[in-house]
Amino acid sequence: MCESKEKTFFKLMHGSAKEEASKEAKIRAKEKRNRLSLLLQKSEFHEEPKARRSALLTGVTRVCPEEAMRWGESFDKLLSHKDGLETFTQFLRTEFSEENIEFWMACEDFKKSKDPQQMILKAKAIYEKFIQNDAPQEVNLDFHTKELIMKSITQPTLHSFDAAQSRVYQLMEQDSYTRFLKSDMYANLTEGRPQRPSNLRRRSRSFTYNEFKDVKSDVSIWF
């Protein structure tokens, strides 16, 4: 009787030990796979062609000086040109104020919305990303403008963000655009010199509507 109980206890203990060992082995295997995946990702980055990495760091480098000179005629000409928009965005990243241009682009995309449901989703996304207090990329707007947007967020129109977009546009035109025209980045472009690699660290990842499965973006360039 006692021997039988001892055997049963031994089997239970042995089975429990095997189960624990199996769990530990699975955990170690998972950790090993994660480490291997991380090493592969790092290896791929280091093996990436130098020319490509340089292009990512320097921004737009294939703009002809004549085109770059035209960007200095007006802020609107700068933003209406694909390379101008990309270059100005790169410049704002060096100043850690890229939320302004990203908000402006989001508003441009919002105004192209045709489906009412899509409009609501985009409006909510813009509000949560750029407008509400402590938003991840909050833009500088007065209380009254924010209040009007908040009240219209559930039933937005194509003009819901017009006042806010105009305000941010003016801030960029009067402040950032002026500094951009005086920057080495712009001077290098107008004189046909290659850009120097930038070591800036991004404050935050850029906003893209692809984060929202039900929302389709009409903008061709999202950074």
PDB file of C-alpha atoms in Angstrom:
ATOM      1  CA  MET A   1       0.000   0.000   0.000  1.00  0.00           C
ATOM      2  CA  CYS A   2       2.755   2.388   1.054  1.00  0.00           C
ATOM      3  CA  GLU A   3       4.881   1.330  -1.875  1.00  0.00           C
ATOM      4  CA  SER A   4       2.033   2.021  -4.239  1.00  0.00           C
ATOM      5  CA  LYS A   5       1.549   5.497  -2.806  1.00  0.00           C
ATOM      6  CA  GLU A   6       5.274   6.191  -3.108  1.00  0.00           C
ATOM      7  CA  LYS A   7       5.251   5.116  -6.757  1.00  0.00           C
ATOM      8  CA  THR A   8       2.242   7.302  -7.480  1.00  0.00           C
ATOM      9  CA  PHE A   9       3.892  10.291  -5.783  1.00  0.00           C
ATOM     10  CA  PHE A  10       7.107   9.652  -7.687  1.00  0.00           C
ATOM     11  CA  LYS A  11       5.233   9.571 -10.995  1.00  0.00           C
ATOM     12  CA  LEU A  12       3.431  12.800 -10.200  1.00  0.00           C
ATOM     13  CA  MET A  13       6.658  14.540  -9.220  1.00  0.00           C
ATOM     14  CA  HIS A  14       8.471  13.156 -12.235  1.00  0.00           C
ATOM     15  CA  GLY A  15       5.657  14.258 -14.559  1.00  0.00           C
ATOM     16  CA  SER A  16       5.604  17.736 -13.028  1.00  0.00           C
ATOM     17  CA  ALA A  17       9.357  18.054 -13.392  1.00  0.00           C
ATOM     18  CA  LYS A  18       9.156  17.057 -17.069  1.00  0.00           C
ATOM     19  CA  GLU A  19       6.395  19.604 -17.661  1.00  0.00           C
ATOM     20  CA  GLU A  20       8.422  22.385 -16.032  1.00  0.00           C
ATOM     21  CA  ALA A  21      11.487  21.388 -18.026  1.00  0.00           C
ATOM     22  CA  SER A  22       9.441  21.489 -21.222  1.00  0.00           C
ATOM     23  CA  LYS A  23       8.126  24.961 -20.416  1.00  0.00           C
ATOM     24  CA  GLU A  24      11.633  26.245 -19.685  1.00  0.00           C
ATOM     25  CA  ALA A  25      12.891  24.748 -22.943  1.00  0.00           C
ATOM     26  CA  LYS A  26      10.127  26.506 -24.901  1.00  0.00           C
ATOM     27  CA  ILE A  27      10.902  29.828 -23.207  1.00  0.00           C
ATOM     28  CA  ARG A  28      14.623  29.477 -23.975  1.00  0.00           C
ATOM     29  CA  ALA A  29      13.835  28.589 -27.579  1.00  0.00           C
ATOM     30  CA  LYS A  30      11.596  31.652 -27.930  1.00  0.00           C
ATOM     31  CA  GLU A  31      14.258  33.924 -26.443  1.00  0.00           C
ATOM     32  CA  LYS A  32      16.819  32.435 -28.819  1.00  0.00           C
ATOM     33  CA  ARG A  33      14.559  33.113 -31.825  1.00  0.00           C
ATOM     34  CA  ASN A  34      14.010  36.702 -30.677  1.00  0.00           C
ATOM     35  CA  ARG A  35      17.756  37.275 -30.303  1.00  0.00           C
ATOM     36  CA  LEU A  36      18.392  35.764 -33.728  1.00  0.00           C
ATOM     37  CA  SER A  37      15.701  37.970 -35.290  1.00  0.00           C
ATOM     38  CA  LEU A  38      17.233  41.062 -33.697  1.00  0.00           C
ATOM     39  CA  LEU A  39      20.698  40.143 -34.940  1.00  0.00           C
ATOM     40  CA  LEU A  40      19.371  39.612 -38.462  1.00  0.00           C
ATOM     41  CA  GLN A  41      17.667  43.014 -38.415  1.00  0.00           C
ATOM     42  CA  LYS A  42      20.881  44.699 -37.281  1.00  0.00           C
ATOM     43  CA  SER A  43      22.835  42.814 -39.920  1.00  0.00           C
ATOM     44  CA  GLU A  44      20.443  43.936 -42.650  1.00  0.00           C
ATOM     45  CA  PHE A  45      20.821  47.553 -41.568  1.00  0.00           C
ATOM     46  CA  HIS A  46      24.614  47.406 -41.618  1.00  0.00           C
ATOM     47  CA  GLU A  47      24.626  45.659 -44.982  1.00  0.00           C
ATOM     48  CA  GLU A  48      22.355  48.309 -46.529  1.00  0.00           C
ATOM     49  CA  PRO A  49      24.167  50.127 -49.346  1.00  0.00           C
ATOM     50  CA  LYS A  50      25.951  53.252 -48.170  1.00  0.00           C
ATOM     51  CA  ALA A  51      24.399  55.316 -50.951  1.00  0.00           C
ATOM     52  CA  ARG A  52      20.880  54.454 -49.756  1.00  0.00           C
ATOM     53  CA  ARG A  53      21.682  55.210 -46.115  1.00  0.00           C
ATOM     54  CA  SER A  54      23.259  58.497 -47.166  1.00  0.00           C
ATOM     55  CA  ALA A  55      20.133  59.447 -49.120  1.00  0.00           C
ATOM     56  CA  LEU A  56      17.948  58.729 -46.108  1.00  0.00           C
ATOM     57  CA  LEU A  57      20.110  60.951 -43.951  1.00  0.00           C
ATOM     58  CA  THR A  58      20.591  63.844 -46.324  1.00  0.00           C
ATOM     59  CA  GLY A  59      17.066  64.170 -47.699  1.00  0.00           C
ATOM     60  CA  VAL A  60      16.517  65.526 -51.204  1.00  0.00           C
ATOM     61  CA  THR A  61      19.763  65.790 -53.178  1.00  0.00           C
ATOM     62  CA  ARG A  62      18.651  65.647 -56.817  1.00  0.00           C
ATOM     63  CA  VAL A  63      16.904  69.007 -56.997  1.00  0.00           C
ATOM     64  CA  CYS A  64      18.272  71.319 -59.672  1.00  0.00           C
ATOM     65  CA  PRO A  65      19.440  74.725 -58.360  1.00  0.00           C
ATOM     66  CA  GLU A  66      16.968  76.548 -60.627  1.00  0.00           C
ATOM     67  CA  GLU A  67      14.024  74.716 -59.078  1.00  0.00           C
ATOM     68  CA  ALA A  68      15.308  75.320 -55.562  1.00  0.00           C
ATOM     69  CA  MET A  69      15.626  79.023 -56.352  1.00  0.00           C
ATOM     70  CA  ARG A  70      11.925  79.135 -57.254  1.00  0.00           C
ATOM     71  CA  TRP A  71      11.058  77.853 -53.774  1.00  0.00           C
ATOM     72  CA  GLY A  72      12.349  81.146 -52.440  1.00  0.00           C
ATOM     73  CA  GLU A  73       9.709  83.107 -54.345  1.00  0.00           C
ATOM     74  CA  SER A  74       6.880  82.084 -52.020  1.00  0.00           C
ATOM     75  CA  PHE A  75       6.002  79.585 -49.329  1.00  0.00           C
ATOM     76  CA  ASP A  76       3.166  78.285 -51.487  1.00  0.00           C
ATOM     77  CA  LYS A  77       5.571  77.425 -54.323  1.00  0.00           C
ATOM     78  CA  LEU A  78       7.719  75.491 -51.869  1.00  0.00           C
ATOM     79  CA  LEU A  79       4.824  73.405 -50.538  1.00  0.00           C
ATOM     80  CA  SER A  80       3.254  72.817 -53.955  1.00  0.00           C
ATOM     81  CA  HIS A  81       6.426  71.113 -55.213  1.00  0.00           C
ATOM     82  CA  LYS A  82       6.994  67.486 -54.173  1.00  0.00           C
ATOM     83  CA  ASP A  83      10.724  67.882 -53.554  1.00  0.00           C
ATOM     84  CA  GLY A  84      10.150  71.244 -51.889  1.00  0.00           C
ATOM     85  CA  LEU A  85       7.708  69.696 -49.460  1.00  0.00           C
ATOM     86  CA  GLU A  86      10.112  66.846 -48.676  1.00  0.00           C
ATOM     87  CA  THR A  87      13.051  69.200 -48.191  1.00  0.00           C
ATOM     88  CA  PHE A  88      11.119  71.566 -45.939  1.00  0.00           C
ATOM     89  CA  THR A  89       9.942  68.593 -43.879  1.00  0.00           C
ATOM     90  CA  GLN A  90      13.566  67.506 -43.475  1.00  0.00           C
ATOM     91  CA  PHE A  91      14.427  71.008 -42.313  1.00  0.00           C
ATOM     92  CA  LEU A  92      11.612  71.056 -39.745  1.00  0.00           C
ATOM     93  CA  ARG A  93      12.874  67.739 -38.380  1.00  0.00           C
ATOM     94  CA  THR A  94      16.180  69.395 -37.581  1.00  0.00           C
ATOM     95  CA  GLU A  95      14.193  71.926 -35.551  1.00  0.00           C
ATOM     96  CA  PHE A  96      11.971  69.251 -33.985  1.00  0.00           C
ATOM     97  CA  SER A  97       8.839  70.973 -35.303  1.00  0.00           C
ATOM     98  CA  GLU A  98       7.748  68.604 -38.067  1.00  0.00           C
ATOM     99  CA  GLU A  99       4.307  68.293 -36.477  1.00  0.00           C
ATOM    100  CA  ASN A 100       3.378  71.575 -38.187  1.00  0.00           C
ATOM    101  CA  ILE A 101       3.937  70.364 -41.728  1.00  0.00           C
ATOM    102  CA  GLU A 102       2.457  66.954 -40.944  1.00  0.00           C
ATOM    103  CA  PHE A 103      -0.679  68.594 -39.573  1.00  0.00           C
ATOM    104  CA  TRP A 104      -0.918  70.777 -42.672  1.00  0.00           C
ATOM    105  CA  MET A 105      -0.618  67.706 -44.931  1.00  0.00           C
ATOM    106  CA  ALA A 106      -3.198  65.825 -42.864  1.00  0.00           C
ATOM    107  CA  CYS A 107      -5.628  68.715 -43.335  1.00  0.00           C
ATOM    108  CA  GLU A 108      -4.979  68.753 -47.095  1.00  0.00           C
ATOM    109  CA  ASP A 109      -5.757  65.047 -47.207  1.00  0.00           C
ATOM    110  CA  PHE A 110      -8.861  65.497 -45.036  1.00  0.00           C
ATOM    111  CA  LYS A 111     -10.332  68.051 -47.451  1.00  0.00           C
ATOM    112  CA  LYS A 112     -10.253  65.420 -50.215  1.00  0.00           C
ATOM    113  CA  SER A 113     -12.525  63.086 -48.222  1.00  0.00           C
ATOM    114  CA  LYS A 114     -15.713  62.048 -49.995  1.00  0.00           C
ATOM    115  CA  ASP A 115     -17.172  59.332 -47.811  1.00  0.00           C
ATOM    116  CA  PRO A 116     -18.872  60.666 -44.612  1.00  0.00           C
ATOM    117  CA  GLN A 117     -17.622  57.767 -42.482  1.00  0.00           C
ATOM    118  CA  GLN A 118     -14.088  58.259 -43.745  1.00  0.00           C
ATOM    119  CA  MET A 119     -14.357  61.956 -42.930  1.00  0.00           C
ATOM    120  CA  ILE A 120     -15.344  61.212 -39.314  1.00  0.00           C
ATOM    121  CA  LEU A 121     -12.485  58.742 -38.868  1.00  0.00           C
ATOM    122  CA  LYS A 122      -9.931  61.150 -40.315  1.00  0.00           C
ATOM    123  CA  ALA A 123     -11.237  64.074 -38.267  1.00  0.00           C
ATOM    124  CA  LYS A 124     -10.974  62.064 -35.064  1.00  0.00           C
ATOM    125  CA  ALA A 125      -7.476  60.907 -36.001  1.00  0.00           C
ATOM    126  CA  ILE A 126      -6.303  64.476 -36.663  1.00  0.00           C
ATOM    127  CA  TYR A 127      -7.852  65.728 -33.436  1.00  0.00           C
ATOM    128  CA  GLU A 128      -6.236  63.026 -31.305  1.00  0.00           C
ATOM    129  CA  LYS A 129      -2.849  63.330 -32.989  1.00  0.00           C
ATOM    130  CA  PHE A 130      -2.484  67.105 -33.325  1.00  0.00           C
ATOM    131  CA  ILE A 131      -5.210  69.074 -31.548  1.00  0.00           C
ATOM    132  CA  GLN A 132      -6.227  67.758 -28.138  1.00  0.00           C
ATOM    133  CA  ASN A 133      -4.236  68.734 -25.044  1.00  0.00           C
ATOM    134  CA  ASP A 134      -1.080  66.629 -24.658  1.00  0.00           C
ATOM    135  CA  ALA A 135      -1.531  65.144 -28.143  1.00  0.00           C
ATOM    136  CA  PRO A 136       1.545  63.216 -29.392  1.00  0.00           C
ATOM    137  CA  GLN A 137       2.267  65.927 -31.977  1.00  0.00           C
ATOM    138  CA  GLU A 138       0.261  68.847 -30.615  1.00  0.00           C
ATOM    139  CA  VAL A 139       0.374  71.992 -32.740  1.00  0.00           C
ATOM    140  CA  ASN A 140       0.252  75.505 -31.330  1.00  0.00           C
ATOM    141  CA  LEU A 141      -3.380  76.661 -31.473  1.00  0.00           C
ATOM    142  CA  ASP A 142      -5.427  79.023 -29.347  1.00  0.00           C
ATOM    143  CA  PHE A 143      -8.161  77.739 -27.021  1.00  0.00           C
ATOM    144  CA  HIS A 144     -11.022  79.109 -29.133  1.00  0.00           C
ATOM    145  CA  THR A 145      -9.859  77.288 -32.285  1.00  0.00           C
ATOM    146  CA  LYS A 146      -9.427  74.040 -30.386  1.00  0.00           C
ATOM    147  CA  GLU A 147     -12.864  74.403 -28.836  1.00  0.00           C
ATOM    148  CA  LEU A 148     -14.555  74.850 -32.219  1.00  0.00           C
ATOM    149  CA  ILE A 149     -12.841  71.763 -33.605  1.00  0.00           C
ATOM    150  CA  MET A 150     -13.755  69.676 -30.567  1.00  0.00           C
ATOM    151  CA  LYS A 151     -17.453  70.612 -30.928  1.00  0.00           C
ATOM    152  CA  SER A 152     -17.554  69.649 -34.603  1.00  0.00           C
ATOM    153  CA  ILE A 153     -15.537  66.440 -34.371  1.00  0.00           C
ATOM    154  CA  THR A 154     -18.580  64.128 -34.299  1.00  0.00           C
ATOM    155  CA  GLN A 155     -20.143  65.774 -37.376  1.00  0.00           C
ATOM    156  CA  PRO A 156     -17.225  67.296 -39.269  1.00  0.00           C
ATOM    157  CA  THR A 157     -17.378  69.169 -42.548  1.00  0.00           C
ATOM    158  CA  LEU A 158     -14.631  69.618 -45.117  1.00  0.00           C
ATOM    159  CA  HIS A 159     -13.917  73.009 -43.523  1.00  0.00           C
ATOM    160  CA  SER A 160     -13.651  71.832 -39.900  1.00  0.00           C
ATOM    161  CA  PHE A 161      -9.879  72.356 -39.800  1.00  0.00           C
ATOM    162  CA  ASP A 162      -9.608  75.412 -42.053  1.00  0.00           C
ATOM    163  CA  ALA A 163      -8.971  77.909 -39.250  1.00  0.00           C
ATOM    164  CA  ALA A 164      -6.400  75.670 -37.564  1.00  0.00           C
ATOM    165  CA  GLN A 165      -4.638  74.864 -40.825  1.00  0.00           C
ATOM    166  CA  SER A 166      -4.480  78.545 -41.752  1.00  0.00           C
ATOM    167  CA  ARG A 167      -3.001  79.364 -38.344  1.00  0.00           C
ATOM    168  CA  VAL A 168      -0.283  76.707 -38.654  1.00  0.00           C
ATOM    169  CA  TYR A 169       0.423  77.753 -42.254  1.00  0.00           C
ATOM    170  CA  GLN A 170       1.013  81.342 -41.134  1.00  0.00           C
ATOM    171  CA  LEU A 171       3.297  80.227 -38.312  1.00  0.00           C
ATOM    172  CA  MET A 172       5.431  78.209 -40.715  1.00  0.00           C
ATOM    173  CA  GLU A 173       5.467  80.933 -43.362  1.00  0.00           C
ATOM    174  CA  GLN A 174       6.467  83.717 -40.976  1.00  0.00           C
ATOM    175  CA  ASP A 175       8.892  81.710 -38.867  1.00  0.00           C
ATOM    176  CA  SER A 176      10.207  78.362 -40.165  1.00  0.00           C
ATOM    177  CA  TYR A 177      10.136  79.287 -43.871  1.00  0.00           C
ATOM    178  CA  THR A 178      12.230  82.393 -43.214  1.00  0.00           C
ATOM    179  CA  ARG A 179      14.860  80.343 -41.375  1.00  0.00           C
ATOM    180  CA  PHE A 180      14.752  77.671 -44.083  1.00  0.00           C
ATOM    181  CA  LEU A 181      15.687  80.206 -46.770  1.00  0.00           C
ATOM    182  CA  LYS A 182      18.693  81.237 -44.646  1.00  0.00           C
ATOM    183  CA  SER A 183      19.751  77.662 -43.853  1.00  0.00           C
ATOM    184  CA  ASP A 184      22.770  75.760 -45.154  1.00  0.00           C
ATOM    185  CA  MET A 185      20.379  73.087 -46.423  1.00  0.00           C
ATOM    186  CA  TYR A 186      18.710  75.543 -48.801  1.00  0.00           C
ATOM    187  CA  ALA A 187      21.981  77.219 -49.763  1.00  0.00           C
ATOM    188  CA  ASN A 188      23.471  73.863 -50.707  1.00  0.00           C
ATOM    189  CA  LEU A 189      20.507  73.130 -52.973  1.00  0.00           C
ATOM    190  CA  THR A 190      20.543  76.494 -54.742  1.00  0.00           C
ATOM    191  CA  GLU A 191      24.279  76.215 -55.333  1.00  0.00           C
ATOM    192  CA  GLY A 192      24.201  72.565 -56.396  1.00  0.00           C
ATOM    193  CA  ARG A 193      26.264  71.304 -53.462  1.00  0.00           C
ATOM    194  CA  PRO A 194      25.593  67.857 -51.941  1.00  0.00           C
ATOM    195  CA  GLN A 195      23.881  67.799 -48.577  1.00  0.00           C
ATOM    196  CA  ARG A 196      25.821  66.736 -45.509  1.00  0.00           C
ATOM    197  CA  PRO A 197      24.556  63.708 -43.579  1.00  0.00           C
ATOM    198  CA  SER A 198      22.451  64.666 -40.575  1.00  0.00           C
ATOM    199  CA  ASN A 199      22.867  63.025 -37.166  1.00  0.00           C
ATOM    200  CA  LEU A 200      19.570  64.322 -35.822  1.00  0.00           C
ATOM    201  CA  ARG A 201      17.455  62.009 -33.675  1.00  0.00           C
ATOM    202  CA  ARG A 202      13.767  61.913 -34.435  1.00  0.00           C
ATOM    203  CA  ARG A 203      11.588  63.025 -31.550  1.00  0.00           C
ATOM    204  CA  SER A 204       8.704  60.869 -32.678  1.00  0.00           C
ATOM    205  CA  ARG A 205       7.584  58.842 -35.640  1.00  0.00           C
ATOM    206  CA  SER A 206       5.559  60.599 -38.264  1.00  0.00           C
ATOM    207  CA  PHE A 207       1.845  60.307 -38.414  1.00  0.00           C
ATOM    208  CA  THR A 208       0.260  58.276 -41.188  1.00  0.00           C
ATOM    209  CA  TYR A 209      -3.336  57.378 -41.798  1.00  0.00           C
ATOM    210  CA  ASN A 210      -2.283  53.812 -42.547  1.00  0.00           C
ATOM    211  CA  GLU A 211      -2.510  53.297 -38.774  1.00  0.00           C
ATOM    212  CA  PHE A 212      -6.272  53.387 -39.208  1.00  0.00           C
ATOM    213  CA  LYS A 213      -7.475  50.322 -41.116  1.00  0.00           C
ATOM    214  CA  ASP A 214     -10.748  51.885 -42.211  1.00  0.00           C
ATOM    215  CA  VAL A 215      -9.178  55.090 -43.509  1.00  0.00           C
ATOM    216  CA  LYS A 216      -7.660  55.453 -46.960  1.00  0.00           C
ATOM    217  CA  SER A 217      -5.273  58.322 -47.520  1.00  0.00           C
ATOM    218  CA  ASP A 218      -5.387  60.387 -50.693  1.00  0.00           C
ATOM    219  CA  VAL A 219      -1.938  61.877 -50.084  1.00  0.00           C
ATOM    220  CA  SER A 220       0.826  60.392 -52.210  1.00  0.00           C
ATOM    221  CA  ILE A 221       3.635  61.295 -49.803  1.00  0.00           C
ATOM    222  CA  TRP A 222       3.604  60.502 -46.092  1.00  0.00           C
ATOM    223  CA  PHE A 223       6.873  60.654 -44.192  1.00  0.00           C
TER     224      PHE A 223
END
